[in-house]
Amino acid sequence: ADADARLSDGDPYVSRRHLLVEVAPPICRVLDLRGLNPAFIDGEALAPRESRALVGGEVLRLGFSELRVQVVVTAEAEAAVPVPASVT
């Protein structure tokens, strides 16, 4: 999966290791890495070390930067997800 994020240089409220975005189709999660300032999802602050799933449409804010999350699952990625066996 591809992920691309560019934040403006010089934002005093964003650290180099502020947030981790995990992409493992069809799942996308964000993890707060305990920066001095929280990251926000749809206006709600993430707690330090909090991980949250993203489904798409959320607005992720770091300092002065806002990113709109778009999660697109391709047929190839969906086919790669194992289907749990039924329990009898």
GROMACS .gro file of N, CA and C in nm:
model
  264
    1ALA      N    1   0.085  -0.118   0.000
    1ALA     CA    2   0.000   0.000   0.000
    1ALA      C    3   0.089   0.123   0.000
    2ASP      N    4   0.041   0.228  -0.061
    2ASP     CA    5   0.116   0.352  -0.069
    2ASP      C    6   0.058   0.453   0.028
    3ALA      N    7   0.145   0.527   0.091
    3ALA     CA    8   0.103   0.636   0.179
    3ALA      C    9   0.196   0.753   0.154
    4ASP      N   10   0.139   0.872   0.147
    4ASP     CA   11   0.219   0.989   0.119
    4ASP      C   12   0.164   1.105   0.200
    5ALA      N   13   0.247   1.168   0.280
    5ALA     CA   14   0.205   1.283   0.358
    5ALA      C   15   0.317   1.386   0.358
    6ARG      N   16   0.282   1.507   0.330
    6ARG     CA   17   0.379   1.616   0.332
    6ARG      C   18   0.325   1.725   0.422
    7LEU      N   19   0.402   1.760   0.521
    7LEU     CA   20   0.364   1.868   0.612
    7LEU      C   21   0.454   1.987   0.587
    8SER      N   22   0.401   2.103   0.615
    8SER     CA   23   0.482   2.223   0.594
    8SER      C   24   0.601   2.223   0.689
    9ASP      N   25   0.714   2.268   0.639
    9ASP     CA   26   0.835   2.277   0.721
    9ASP      C   27   0.819   2.388   0.824
   10GLY      N   28   0.882   2.370   0.937
   10GLY     CA   29   0.888   2.476   1.035
   10GLY      C   30   0.766   2.489   1.125
   11ASP      N   31   0.677   2.391   1.127
   11ASP     CA   32   0.562   2.397   1.218
   11ASP      C   33   0.613   2.365   1.359
   12PRO      N   34   0.608   2.461   1.451
   12PRO     CA   35   0.663   2.438   1.584
   12PRO      C   36   0.583   2.340   1.668
   13TYR      N   37   0.465   2.301   1.621
   13TYR     CA   38   0.378   2.211   1.698
   13TYR      C   39   0.384   2.067   1.650
   14VAL      N   40   0.474   2.038   1.555
   14VAL     CA   41   0.487   1.902   1.502
   14VAL      C   42   0.631   1.857   1.519
   15SER      N   43   0.648   1.739   1.579
   15SER     CA   44   0.782   1.683   1.593
   15SER      C   45   0.810   1.586   1.479
   16ARG      N   46   0.935   1.551   1.458
   16ARG     CA   47   0.971   1.459   1.350
   16ARG      C   48   0.908   1.322   1.368
   17ARG      N   49   0.893   1.278   1.490
   17ARG     CA   50   0.833   1.147   1.520
   17ARG      C   51   0.707   1.168   1.603
   18HIS      N   52   0.610   1.231   1.544
   18HIS     CA   53   0.489   1.273   1.612
   18HIS      C   54   0.380   1.167   1.607
   19LEU      N   55   0.369   1.102   1.492
   19LEU     CA   56   0.257   1.013   1.467
   19LEU      C   57   0.301   0.903   1.371
   20LEU      N   58   0.253   0.783   1.395
   20LEU     CA   59   0.279   0.672   1.304
   20LEU      C   60   0.149   0.635   1.235
   21VAL      N   61   0.154   0.623   1.104
   21VAL     CA   62   0.038   0.577   1.027
   21VAL      C   63   0.071   0.437   0.979
   22GLU      N   64  -0.008   0.340   1.023
   22GLU     CA   65   0.011   0.200   0.984
   22GLU      C   66  -0.089   0.166   0.876
   23VAL      N   67  -0.038   0.118   0.763
   23VAL     CA   68  -0.124   0.080   0.652
   23VAL      C   69  -0.102  -0.068   0.626
   24ALA      N   70  -0.203  -0.148   0.653
   24ALA     CA   71  -0.201  -0.292   0.628
   24ALA      C   72  -0.338  -0.326   0.570
   25PRO      N   73  -0.354  -0.308   0.439
   25PRO     CA   74  -0.486  -0.322   0.378
   25PRO      C   75  -0.561  -0.446   0.426
   26PRO      N   76  -0.687  -0.432   0.456
   26PRO     CA   77  -0.771  -0.313   0.439
   26PRO      C   78  -0.775  -0.224   0.563
   27ILE      N   79  -0.678  -0.237   0.652
   27ILE     CA   80  -0.680  -0.162   0.777
   27ILE      C   81  -0.579  -0.048   0.773
   28CYS      N   82  -0.620   0.066   0.826
   28CYS     CA   83  -0.531   0.183   0.840
   28CYS      C   84  -0.549   0.232   0.983
   29ARG      N   85  -0.437   0.250   1.056
   29ARG     CA   86  -0.441   0.295   1.195
   29ARG      C   87  -0.341   0.407   1.215
   30VAL      N   88  -0.368   0.493   1.313
   30VAL     CA   89  -0.272   0.594   1.354
   30VAL      C   90  -0.234   0.568   1.499
   31LEU      N   91  -0.110   0.598   1.532
   31LEU     CA   92  -0.059   0.580   1.667
   31LEU      C   93   0.011   0.708   1.708
   32ASP      N   94  -0.031   0.767   1.818
   32ASP     CA   95   0.035   0.886   1.872
   32ASP      C   96   0.168   0.842   1.934
   33LEU      N   97   0.277   0.908   1.896
   33LEU     CA   98   0.409   0.869   1.944
   33LEU      C   99   0.458   0.957   2.059
   34ARG      N  100   0.368   1.016   2.130
   34ARG     CA  101   0.398   1.093   2.251
   34ARG      C  102   0.474   1.222   2.221
   35GLY      N  103   0.430   1.291   2.118
   35GLY     CA  104   0.486   1.422   2.091
   35GLY      C  105   0.444   1.519   2.201
   36LEU      N  106   0.507   1.635   2.207
   36LEU     CA  107   0.470   1.733   2.307
   36LEU      C  108   0.328   1.785   2.287
   37ASN      N  109   0.283   1.786   2.161
   37ASN     CA  110   0.149   1.833   2.128
   37ASN      C  111   0.070   1.716   2.070
   38PRO      N  112  -0.057   1.703   2.105
   38PRO     CA  113  -0.134   1.589   2.056
   38PRO      C  114  -0.169   1.602   1.908
   39ALA      N  115  -0.197   1.488   1.849
   39ALA     CA  116  -0.257   1.483   1.716
   39ALA      C  117  -0.408   1.479   1.739
   40PHE      N  118  -0.483   1.526   1.641
   40PHE     CA  119  -0.628   1.529   1.653
   40PHE      C  120  -0.691   1.454   1.537
   41ILE      N  121  -0.796   1.380   1.565
   41ILE     CA  122  -0.877   1.316   1.462
   41ILE      C  123  -1.017   1.372   1.477
   42ASP      N  124  -1.064   1.438   1.372
   42ASP     CA  125  -1.195   1.503   1.373
   42ASP      C  126  -1.214   1.590   1.498
   43GLY      N  127  -1.108   1.663   1.536
   43GLY     CA  128  -1.115   1.756   1.646
   43GLY      C  129  -1.095   1.694   1.784
   44GLU      N  130  -1.082   1.563   1.792
   44GLU     CA  131  -1.062   1.495   1.921
   44GLU      C  132  -0.915   1.456   1.936
   45ALA      N  133  -0.854   1.498   2.047
   45ALA     CA  134  -0.712   1.470   2.070
   45ALA      C  135  -0.688   1.322   2.097
   46LEU      N  136  -0.581   1.270   2.038
   46LEU     CA  137  -0.537   1.135   2.072
   46LEU      C  138  -0.458   1.141   2.201
   47ALA      N  139  -0.479   1.047   2.289
   47ALA     CA  140  -0.400   1.037   2.412
   47ALA      C  141  -0.261   0.985   2.376
   48PRO      N  142  -0.159   1.014   2.459
   48PRO     CA  143  -0.026   0.959   2.432
   48PRO      C  144  -0.031   0.807   2.417
   49ARG      N  145   0.031   0.758   2.310
   49ARG     CA  146   0.039   0.614   2.277
   49ARG      C  147  -0.095   0.555   2.235
   50GLU      N  148  -0.197   0.637   2.214
   50GLU     CA  149  -0.328   0.586   2.169
   50GLU      C  150  -0.321   0.549   2.022
   51SER      N  151  -0.383   0.438   1.989
   51SER     CA  152  -0.393   0.391   1.851
   51SER      C  153  -0.541   0.392   1.813
   52ARG      N  154  -0.568   0.437   1.691
   52ARG     CA  155  -0.707   0.443   1.647
   52ARG      C  156  -0.717   0.403   1.500
   53ALA      N  157  -0.820   0.325   1.468
   53ALA     CA  158  -0.845   0.283   1.330
   53ALA      C  159  -0.904   0.400   1.251
   54LEU      N  160  -0.869   0.405   1.124
   54LEU     CA  161  -0.924   0.505   1.033
   54LEU      C  162  -1.005   0.432   0.926
   55VAL      N  163  -1.121   0.486   0.895
   55VAL     CA  164  -1.205   0.423   0.793
   55VAL      C  165  -1.214   0.507   0.667
   56GLY      N  166  -1.169   0.631   0.676
   56GLY     CA  167  -1.174   0.722   0.563
   56GLY      C  168  -1.272   0.835   0.591
   57GLY      N  169  -1.235   0.954   0.547
   57GLY     CA  170  -1.317   1.071   0.568
   57GLY      C  171  -1.277   1.152   0.690
   58GLU      N  172  -1.194   1.096   0.777
   58GLU     CA  173  -1.150   1.169   0.895
   58GLU      C  174  -1.054   1.282   0.857
   59VAL      N  175  -1.050   1.383   0.944
   59VAL     CA  176  -0.952   1.491   0.929
   59VAL      C  177  -0.850   1.473   1.040
   60LEU      N  178  -0.725   1.454   1.001
   60LEU     CA  179  -0.614   1.435   1.092
   60LEU      C  180  -0.538   1.567   1.100
   61ARG      N  181  -0.523   1.620   1.222
   61ARG     CA  182  -0.454   1.749   1.238
   61ARG      C  183  -0.331   1.732   1.324
   62LEU      N  184  -0.220   1.782   1.272
   62LEU     CA  185  -0.091   1.788   1.342
   62LEU      C  186  -0.045   1.932   1.334
   63GLY      N  187  -0.038   2.000   1.446
   63GLY     CA  188   0.002   2.139   1.443
   63GLY      C  189  -0.090   2.220   1.355
   64PHE      N  190  -0.033   2.292   1.258
   64PHE     CA  191  -0.112   2.374   1.167
   64PHE      C  192  -0.158   2.297   1.043
   65SER      N  193  -0.118   2.172   1.030
   65SER     CA  194  -0.149   2.094   0.910
   65SER      C  195  -0.271   2.005   0.931
   66GLU      N  196  -0.356   2.000   0.830
   66GLU     CA  197  -0.471   1.911   0.831
   66GLU      C  198  -0.464   1.821   0.710
   67LEU      N  199  -0.490   1.693   0.733
   67LEU     CA  200  -0.491   1.594   0.626
   67LEU      C  201  -0.626   1.522   0.628
   68ARG      N  202  -0.688   1.510   0.513
   68ARG     CA  203  -0.811   1.432   0.504
   68ARG      C  204  -0.772   1.290   0.466
   69VAL      N  205  -0.820   1.194   0.545
   69VAL     CA  206  -0.786   1.054   0.526
   69VAL      C  207  -0.876   0.993   0.419
   70GLN      N  208  -0.813   0.924   0.326
   70GLN     CA  209  -0.886   0.850   0.224
   70GLN      C  210  -0.833   0.708   0.225
   71VAL      N  211  -0.920   0.612   0.253
   71VAL     CA  212  -0.881   0.471   0.254
   71VAL      C  213  -0.947   0.405   0.134
   72VAL      N  214  -0.863   0.354   0.045
   72VAL     CA  215  -0.911   0.286  -0.075
   72VAL      C  216  -0.859   0.143  -0.071
   73VAL      N  217  -0.950   0.048  -0.072
   73VAL     CA  218  -0.911  -0.093  -0.070
   73VAL      C  219  -0.930  -0.148  -0.211
   74THR      N  220  -0.819  -0.194  -0.270
   74THR     CA  221  -0.828  -0.252  -0.404
   74THR      C  222  -0.875  -0.396  -0.394
   75ALA      N  223  -0.923  -0.450  -0.503
   75ALA     CA  224  -0.967  -0.590  -0.506
   75ALA      C  225  -0.850  -0.682  -0.471
   76GLU      N  226  -0.730  -0.646  -0.515
   76GLU     CA  227  -0.611  -0.727  -0.486
   76GLU      C  228  -0.584  -0.732  -0.335
   77ALA      N  229  -0.592  -0.618  -0.268
   77ALA     CA  230  -0.569  -0.613  -0.123
   77ALA      C  231  -0.678  -0.687  -0.048
   78GLU      N  232  -0.802  -0.672  -0.093
   78GLU     CA  233  -0.913  -0.741  -0.027
   78GLU      C  234  -0.900  -0.892  -0.040
   79ALA      N  235  -0.852  -0.938  -0.156
   79ALA     CA  236  -0.835  -1.082  -0.178
   79ALA      C  237  -0.725  -1.140  -0.093
   80ALA      N  238  -0.628  -1.057  -0.053
   80ALA     CA  239  -0.515  -1.104   0.027
   80ALA      C  240  -0.549  -1.121   0.176
   81VAL      N  241  -0.663  -1.068   0.219
   81VAL     CA  242  -0.702  -1.078   0.359
   81VAL      C  243  -0.757  -1.217   0.386
   82PRO      N  244  -0.699  -1.290   0.483
   82PRO     CA  245  -0.747  -1.424   0.511
   82PRO      C  246  -0.890  -1.422   0.567
   83VAL      N  247  -0.968  -1.518   0.523
   83VAL     CA  248  -1.105  -1.532   0.572
   83VAL      C  249  -1.101  -1.630   0.688
   84PRO      N  250  -1.155  -1.590   0.805
   84PRO     CA  251  -1.151  -1.680   0.921
   84PRO      C  252  -1.233  -1.806   0.896
   85ALA      N  253  -1.182  -1.917   0.944
   85ALA     CA  254  -1.256  -2.043   0.931
   85ALA      C  255  -1.375  -2.039   1.025
   86SER      N  256  -1.483  -2.099   0.984
   86SER     CA  257  -1.600  -2.103   1.071
   86SER      C  258  -1.579  -2.207   1.180
   87VAL      N  259  -1.633  -2.177   1.295
   87VAL     CA  260  -1.621  -2.267   1.410
   87VAL      C  261  -1.748  -2.350   1.418
   88THR      N  262  -1.730  -2.481   1.426
   88THR     CA  263  -1.849  -2.567   1.435
   88THR      C  264  -1.855  -2.635   1.569
   0.00000   0.00000   0.00000
